[in-house]
Short mmCIF file of C-alpha atoms in Angstrom, two decimals:
data_model
loop_
_atom_site.label_atom_id
_atom_site.label_comp_id
_atom_site.label_asym_id
_atom_site.label_seq_id
_atom_site.Cartn_x
_atom_site.Cartn_y
_atom_site.Cartn_z
CA UNK A 1 0.00 0.00 0.00
CA UNK A 2 0.97 3.63 -0.54
CA UNK A 3 -0.18 6.86 1.03
CA UNK A 4 -2.29 9.47 -0.75
CA UNK A 5 -0.64 12.87 -1.09
CA UNK A 6 -2.31 16.05 0.03
CA UNK A 7 -3.91 18.33 0.62
CA UNK A 8 -4.03 19.87 -2.85
CA UNK A 9 -6.37 22.50 -4.28
CA UNK A 10 -7.74 23.05 -7.80
CA UNK A 11 -7.24 26.74 -8.55
CA UNK A 12 -9.93 27.13 -11.24
CA UNK A 13 -12.76 28.20 -8.94
CA UNK A 14 -10.57 30.74 -7.13
CA UNK A 15 -8.72 32.53 -9.94
CA UNK A 16 -9.90 36.12 -10.47
CA UNK A 17 -8.89 39.67 -11.28
CA UNK A 18 -8.33 40.71 -7.66
CA UNK A 19 -5.33 39.86 -5.48
CA UNK A 20 -4.38 37.30 -4.30
CA UNK A 21 -6.15 35.37 -7.03
CA UNK A 22 -4.78 37.15 -10.10
CA UNK A 23 -1.26 35.73 -10.39
CA UNK A 24 0.34 32.35 -9.87
CA UNK A 25 2.74 33.62 -7.23
CA UNK A 26 0.02 35.34 -5.19
CA UNK A 27 -2.47 32.48 -5.37
CA UNK A 28 0.25 30.01 -4.36
CA UNK A 29 1.10 32.16 -1.35
CA UNK A 30 -2.60 32.19 -0.41
CA UNK A 31 -3.00 28.42 -0.85
CA UNK A 32 0.09 27.67 1.20
CA UNK A 33 -1.14 29.94 4.00
CA UNK A 34 -4.22 27.72 4.30
CA UNK A 35 -2.17 24.53 4.62
CA UNK A 36 -2.23 23.20 1.07
CA UNK A 37 0.78 21.30 -0.23
CA UNK A 38 -0.10 21.12 -3.92
CA UNK A 39 -1.95 23.08 -6.62
CA UNK A 40 -3.80 21.81 -9.68
CA UNK A 41 -3.53 24.44 -12.42
CA UNK A 42 -6.31 25.34 -14.90
CA UNK A 43 -4.29 25.55 -18.08
CA UNK A 44 -6.76 27.90 -19.79
CA UNK A 45 -6.39 30.74 -17.27
CA UNK A 46 -3.74 33.13 -18.58
CA UNK A 47 -3.63 35.00 -15.28
CA UNK A 48 -1.97 31.95 -13.76
CA UNK A 49 -0.39 29.96 -16.57
CA UNK A 50 0.76 30.33 -20.18
CA UNK A 51 0.00 26.99 -21.83
CA UNK A 52 1.72 27.80 -25.13
CA UNK A 53 4.96 28.75 -23.37
CA UNK A 54 4.70 25.72 -21.10
CA UNK A 55 4.35 23.37 -24.07
CA UNK A 56 7.34 24.92 -25.83
CA UNK A 57 9.69 25.70 -22.96
CA UNK A 58 10.82 23.45 -20.14
CA UNK A 59 12.56 26.48 -18.67
CA UNK A 60 9.19 28.19 -18.26
CA UNK A 61 7.81 25.05 -16.60
CA UNK A 62 10.81 25.03 -14.27
CA UNK A 63 9.95 28.63 -13.40
CA UNK A 64 6.35 27.68 -12.60
CA UNK A 65 7.51 24.78 -10.45
CA UNK A 66 9.99 27.12 -8.76
CA UNK A 67 7.28 29.64 -7.89
CA UNK A 68 5.21 26.87 -6.34
CA UNK A 69 8.23 25.49 -4.47
CA UNK A 70 9.02 28.92 -3.05
CA UNK A 71 5.75 28.61 -1.13
CA UNK A 72 6.29 24.98 -0.15
CA UNK A 73 3.97 23.69 -2.90
CA UNK A 74 4.19 21.35 -5.86
CA UNK A 75 2.11 21.27 -9.04
CA UNK A 76 -0.16 18.21 -8.76
CA UNK A 77 -1.65 18.20 -12.28
CA UNK A 78 -2.58 20.49 -15.13
CA UNK A 79 -6.24 20.64 -16.15
CA UNK A 80 -7.85 21.04 -19.58
CA UNK A 81 -11.45 20.61 -18.49
CA UNK A 82 -12.66 23.46 -20.72
CA UNK A 83 -10.56 22.51 -23.73
CA UNK A 84 -11.37 18.80 -23.37
CA UNK A 85 -15.05 19.70 -23.42
CA UNK A 86 -14.51 21.24 -26.85
CA UNK A 87 -12.98 18.12 -28.37
CA UNK A 88 -16.58 16.99 -28.92
CA UNK A 89 -19.55 19.36 -28.83
CA UNK A 90 -23.08 18.53 -29.98
CA UNK A 91 -24.52 21.38 -32.09
CA UNK A 92 -27.19 22.00 -29.46
CA UNK A 93 -24.40 23.28 -27.18
CA UNK A 94 -22.39 25.27 -29.72
CA UNK A 95 -23.40 28.68 -28.41
CA UNK A 96 -23.13 27.68 -24.73
CA UNK A 97 -19.61 26.27 -25.07
CA UNK A 98 -18.20 28.74 -27.59
CA UNK A 99 -17.01 31.00 -24.78
CA UNK A 100 -14.57 28.28 -23.65
CA UNK A 101 -12.58 28.72 -26.86
CA UNK A 102 -10.07 31.32 -28.03
CA UNK A 103 -11.83 34.28 -29.72
CA UNK A 104 -10.37 33.51 -33.13
CA UNK A 105 -12.12 30.11 -33.37
CA UNK A 106 -15.50 30.99 -31.91
CA UNK A 107 -18.41 30.47 -34.26
CA UNK A 108 -16.42 27.90 -36.23
CA UNK A 109 -16.98 24.40 -34.77
CA UNK A 110 -14.35 22.72 -36.94
CA UNK A 111 -11.67 25.27 -36.07
CA UNK A 112 -12.72 25.18 -32.43
CA UNK A 113 -12.32 21.40 -32.29
CA UNK A 114 -8.88 21.57 -33.93
CA UNK A 115 -7.86 24.24 -31.42
CA UNK A 116 -9.13 22.12 -28.51
CA UNK A 117 -7.19 19.04 -29.62
CA UNK A 118 -4.04 21.14 -29.91
CA UNK A 119 -4.63 22.58 -26.46
CA UNK A 120 -4.93 19.17 -24.80
CA UNK A 121 -1.83 17.93 -26.62
CA UNK A 122 0.08 21.03 -25.49
CA UNK A 123 -1.03 20.42 -21.91
CA UNK A 124 0.25 16.85 -22.09
CA UNK A 125 3.59 18.10 -23.37
CA UNK A 126 3.70 20.72 -20.61
CA UNK A 127 2.87 18.00 -18.08
CA UNK A 128 5.95 16.11 -19.20
CA UNK A 129 8.04 19.27 -18.85
CA UNK A 130 6.74 19.61 -15.29
CA UNK A 131 7.48 15.97 -14.47
CA UNK A 132 3.80 15.15 -13.99
CA UNK A 133 2.29 11.72 -14.64
CA UNK A 134 -1.45 12.49 -14.85
CA UNK A 135 -3.54 15.11 -16.59
CA UNK A 136 -7.13 16.11 -15.67
CA UNK A 137 -9.71 16.73 -18.40
CA UNK A 138 -13.25 16.19 -19.73
CA UNK A 139 -14.18 13.95 -22.65
CA UNK A 140 -16.68 16.25 -24.35
CA UNK A 141 -20.02 14.92 -25.56
CA UNK A 142 -21.89 14.07 -28.73
CA UNK A 143 -24.52 11.68 -27.31
CA UNK A 144 -25.41 13.62 -24.14
CA UNK A 145 -28.57 15.30 -25.53
CA UNK A 146 -29.97 11.80 -25.98
CA UNK A 147 -29.23 10.63 -22.43
CA UNK A 148 -32.91 9.90 -21.78
CA UNK A 149 -34.32 7.40 -24.30
CA UNK A 150 -37.35 9.44 -25.33
CA UNK A 151 -38.07 9.84 -28.12
CA UNK A 152 -36.75 6.39 -28.85
CA UNK A 153 -33.16 6.58 -29.99
CA UNK A 154 -32.57 5.36 -33.54
CA UNK A 155 -30.59 2.12 -33.74
CA UNK A 156 -26.87 2.83 -33.83
CA UNK A 157 -27.09 6.49 -32.72
CA UNK A 158 -25.14 6.04 -29.48
CA UNK A 159 -22.67 3.67 -31.10
CA UNK A 160 -21.93 6.19 -33.84
CA UNK A 161 -21.42 8.93 -31.27
CA UNK A 162 -18.93 6.85 -29.27
CA UNK A 163 -17.13 5.72 -32.42
CA UNK A 164 -16.59 9.38 -33.30
CA UNK A 165 -15.59 10.34 -29.76
CA UNK A 166 -12.97 7.60 -29.77
CA UNK A 167 -11.74 8.67 -33.21
CA UNK A 168 -11.17 12.22 -31.94
CA UNK A 169 -9.42 11.17 -28.75
CA UNK A 170 -7.20 8.39 -30.09
CA UNK A 171 -4.50 10.76 -31.46
CA UNK A 172 -4.51 12.65 -28.16
CA UNK A 173 -4.11 9.41 -26.20
CA UNK A 174 -1.27 8.36 -28.48
CA UNK A 175 0.43 11.71 -27.79
CA UNK A 176 -0.12 11.09 -24.07
CA UNK A 177 1.69 7.78 -24.47
CA UNK A 178 4.61 9.55 -26.13
CA UNK A 179 4.72 12.02 -23.24
CA UNK A 180 4.41 9.34 -20.56
CA UNK A 181 1.34 11.05 -19.08
CA UNK A 182 -2.04 9.50 -18.22
CA UNK A 183 -5.21 11.21 -19.38
CA UNK A 184 -7.53 11.26 -16.36
CA UNK A 185 -11.11 11.81 -17.53
CA UNK A 186 -13.38 13.32 -14.91
CA UNK A 187 -16.52 11.19 -15.13
CA UNK A 188 -19.16 13.89 -15.09
CA UNK A 189 -22.76 14.59 -16.20
CA UNK A 190 -22.71 16.61 -19.38
CA UNK A 191 -19.88 14.44 -20.73
CA UNK A 192 -20.41 11.30 -22.74
CA UNK A 193 -18.17 9.65 -20.13
CA UNK A 194 -20.49 10.15 -17.15
CA UNK A 195 -20.55 6.72 -15.46
CA UNK A 196 -18.87 3.33 -15.57
CA UNK A 197 -20.80 1.90 -18.51
CA UNK A 198 -20.18 4.94 -20.72
CA UNK A 199 -16.48 4.91 -19.81
CA UNK A 200 -16.26 1.23 -20.76
CA UNK A 201 -17.96 1.92 -24.11
CA UNK A 202 -15.29 4.51 -24.83
CA UNK A 203 -12.43 2.39 -23.49
CA UNK A 204 -13.37 -0.50 -25.77
CA UNK A 205 -13.34 1.82 -28.79
CA UNK A 206 -9.86 3.17 -28.03
CA UNK A 207 -8.52 -0.36 -27.72
CA UNK A 208 -8.27 -0.29 -23.92
CA UNK A 209 -5.65 2.40 -24.36
CA UNK A 210 -3.23 2.42 -21.44
CA UNK A 211 -3.48 6.22 -21.15
CA UNK A 212 -7.31 6.43 -21.11
CA UNK A 213 -7.72 6.65 -17.35
CA UNK A 214 -9.90 8.27 -14.69
CA UNK A 215 -10.22 11.23 -12.36
CA UNK A 216 -12.30 10.06 -9.40
CA UNK A 217 -14.83 12.56 -8.01
CA UNK A 218 -17.50 10.99 -5.78
CA UNK A 219 -19.76 14.05 -5.80
CA UNK A 220 -20.96 13.36 -9.35
CA UNK A 221 -21.91 9.83 -8.39
CA UNK A 222 -23.95 10.93 -5.37
CA UNK A 223 -26.06 13.11 -7.68
CA UNK A 224 -26.61 10.13 -10.02
CA UNK A 225 -27.40 7.59 -7.32
CA UNK A 226 -24.32 5.56 -8.30
CA UNK A 227 -22.39 3.51 -5.72
CA UNK A 228 -19.22 5.60 -5.49
CA UNK A 229 -17.42 3.08 -3.25
CA UNK A 230 -18.12 0.07 -5.46
CA UNK A 231 -16.87 2.22 -8.36
CA UNK A 232 -13.43 2.28 -6.69
CA UNK A 233 -13.50 -1.51 -6.37
CA UNK A 234 -14.25 -1.82 -10.09
CA UNK A 235 -12.00 0.87 -11.57
CA UNK A 236 -9.18 1.37 -9.06
CA UNK A 237 -6.56 0.20 -11.58
CA UNK A 238 -7.55 3.13 -13.84
CA UNK A 239 -7.86 5.90 -11.22
CA UNK A 240 -5.02 8.39 -11.70
CA UNK A 241 -6.39 11.58 -10.09
CA UNK A 242 -8.81 12.46 -7.28
CA UNK A 243 -11.03 15.48 -6.70
CA UNK A 244 -12.19 15.65 -3.11
CA UNK A 245 -15.63 17.20 -3.53
CA UNK A 246 -18.79 16.67 -1.50
CA UNK A 247 -22.45 16.54 -2.50
CA UNK A 248 -25.89 15.71 -1.17
CA UNK A 249 -28.99 14.20 -2.74
CA UNK A 250 -32.30 14.82 -0.95
CA UNK A 251 -35.19 13.96 -3.29
CA UNK A 252 -38.62 15.36 -2.50
CA UNK A 253 -42.15 14.87 -3.76
CA UNK A 254 -41.46 17.61 -6.31
CA UNK A 255 -38.02 16.70 -7.76
CA UNK A 256 -35.27 14.15 -7.92
CA UNK A 257 -32.20 13.53 -10.07
CA UNK A 258 -33.27 15.93 -12.83
CA UNK A 259 -33.72 18.89 -10.49
CA UNK A 260 -36.89 20.41 -11.92
CA UNK A 261 -34.95 23.17 -13.76
CA UNK A 262 -34.25 24.75 -10.36
CA UNK A 263 -31.09 26.73 -9.47
CA UNK A 264 -28.40 24.88 -7.55
CA UNK A 265 -29.54 26.02 -4.11
CA UNK A 266 -33.00 24.60 -4.75
CA UNK A 267 -32.05 21.31 -6.35
CA UNK A 268 -32.46 17.92 -4.68
CA UNK A 269 -28.87 17.21 -5.67
CA UNK A 270 -26.37 19.90 -4.67
CA UNK A 271 -22.60 20.19 -4.49
CA UNK A 272 -21.42 21.04 -0.99
CA UNK A 273 -18.18 22.00 0.70
CA UNK A 274 -16.14 19.18 2.17
CA UNK A 275 -17.83 17.67 5.20
CA UNK A 276 -21.19 19.35 4.55
CA UNK A 277 -22.55 16.69 2.19
CA UNK A 278 -23.19 12.96 2.19
CA UNK A 279 -19.97 11.49 0.81
CA UNK A 280 -18.37 8.99 3.19
CA UNK A 281 -14.83 10.26 2.80
CA UNK A 282 -13.50 7.95 5.50
CA UNK A 283 -14.42 5.00 3.28
CA UNK A 284 -13.26 6.76 0.11
CA UNK A 285 -9.77 7.44 1.47
CA UNK A 286 -9.60 3.93 2.95
CA UNK A 287 -10.47 2.24 -0.34
CA UNK A 288 -8.12 4.38 -2.42
CA UNK A 289 -5.32 3.68 0.07
CA UNK A 290 -6.15 -0.03 0.13
CA UNK A 291 -5.71 -0.18 -3.64
CA UNK A 292 -2.44 1.74 -3.61
CA UNK A 293 -3.52 5.11 -5.04
CA UNK A 294 -0.61 7.45 -4.32
CA UNK A 295 -1.77 10.52 -6.27
CA UNK A 296 -3.07 13.76 -4.83
CA UNK A 297 -6.29 14.43 -2.94
CA UNK A 298 -7.22 17.75 -4.52
CA UNK A 299 -9.99 19.97 -3.19
CA UNK A 300 -12.38 21.07 -5.93
CA UNK A 301 -14.53 23.66 -4.24
CA UNK A 302 -18.11 23.88 -5.43
CA UNK A 303 -20.94 24.65 -3.02
CA UNK A 304 -24.45 25.97 -3.39
CA UNK A 305 -24.30 27.71 -0.01
CA UNK A 306 -20.81 28.33 1.37
CA UNK A 307 -18.30 30.92 0.14
CA UNK A 308 -15.21 29.71 -1.72
CA UNK A 309 -12.94 31.34 0.87
CA UNK A 310 -14.55 29.43 3.73
CA UNK A 311 -14.60 26.24 1.68
CA UNK A 312 -10.88 26.60 0.99
CA UNK A 313 -10.06 27.33 4.64
CA UNK A 314 -11.95 24.24 5.79
CA UNK A 315 -10.81 22.00 2.94
CA UNK A 316 -7.12 21.67 3.77
CA UNK A 317 -7.56 20.39 7.34
CA UNK A 318 -10.45 18.16 6.23
CA UNK A 319 -8.28 16.43 3.63
CA UNK A 320 -5.28 16.28 5.97
CA UNK A 321 -7.39 14.56 8.63
CA UNK A 322 -8.39 11.85 6.14
CA UNK A 323 -4.91 11.04 4.84
CA UNK A 324 -3.77 7.59 5.95
CA UNK A 325 -0.17 6.87 6.88
CA UNK A 326 0.04 3.28 5.67
CA UNK A 327 1.24 0.74 8.16
CA UNK A 328 4.46 -1.16 7.75
CA UNK A 329 3.42 -4.07 9.91
CA UNK A 330 0.37 -6.12 10.84
CA UNK A 331 -1.53 -4.97 13.91
CA UNK A 332 -1.26 -8.44 15.50
CA UNK A 333 2.50 -8.82 15.00
CA UNK A 334 2.92 -8.56 18.76
CA UNK A 335 1.26 -11.96 19.07
CA UNK A 336 3.33 -13.69 16.39
CA UNK A 337 4.60 -17.11 17.38
CA UNK A 338 7.73 -17.03 15.23
CA UNK A 339 7.04 -20.43 13.70
CA UNK A 340 8.82 -21.80 10.63
CA UNK A 341 7.89 -24.23 7.84
CA UNK A 342 8.70 -27.29 9.95
CA UNK A 343 6.49 -26.01 12.77
CA UNK A 344 3.72 -25.17 10.29
CA UNK A 345 3.75 -28.73 8.95
CA UNK A 346 3.65 -30.06 12.48
CA UNK A 347 0.66 -27.85 13.34
CA UNK A 348 -1.15 -29.26 10.30
CA UNK A 349 -0.29 -32.82 11.22
CA UNK A 350 1.51 -33.38 7.90
CA UNK A 351 4.57 -35.16 9.30
CA UNK A 352 2.77 -37.68 11.48
CA UNK A 353 3.47 -41.31 10.77
#
């Protein structure tokens, strides 16, 4: 067994135009002051990180790592959640997702997709420059508008969507292999990879690619009614990253999983700050440790009620309290009898005449 690293913090929800959230140095100083040991960087946010420079210059990546180290931090992973989303966009979402892209490719789905693929590849190259082994992203979605089978889905519709999704991602996964970096898909509603079955459909189509792996975030499974602990049992060999995020699901006589078009604060399923929701993090950390996950436990703050500043302050000690220092000996070693093979055979009666 190995110990999980932490606490880390995903900077995406905190970056802003006001200090200390408007530069990498300042936000690292802030994170370290709260007790974090690692930062996950949103690669699209130019206030914190220059992805183009990072993909072309190891010296720049060394500078980024040096800034983090000056505050006692390390870079845990880079993220391309927004760019990964744009690798595959159903036309129904063109307008909604266009803002994720660079201005010069907006309004041009083909150019936007090409830009997104290049962005993810650059982030994988930058990850290698930083000495990272996992990269956090989304899969994008072509089949998501048809998640509920009404009207009846035409035969082959979902299969065609997943064939195309795999076709788009295969060159990226091959580049990940060249870089020695795992792609860790966050399994998430809104993505075609939103649960175990959909992930397996994709994995089959990319030939069980060694780099097509997982970012584990139990909050999304709470909101789907999926067994997030059994998920670890099934997919632990593919889990390469971990977002520590909480959620609650309290269905009523008026709404359930679909939320009744209500805002987050009024939904049956809501994201909550760590410790305020229903995720059994004691069991989550135990299972991940049992299976030898030695990546980072990274706070992703999202909450319908609590401020991000309070969530961040409370997140570091919450994660730290759940980290398990793995044991180097069995708890009952004190009662060991010190027997050997000859004694074992005697105890079993194997040497009796």
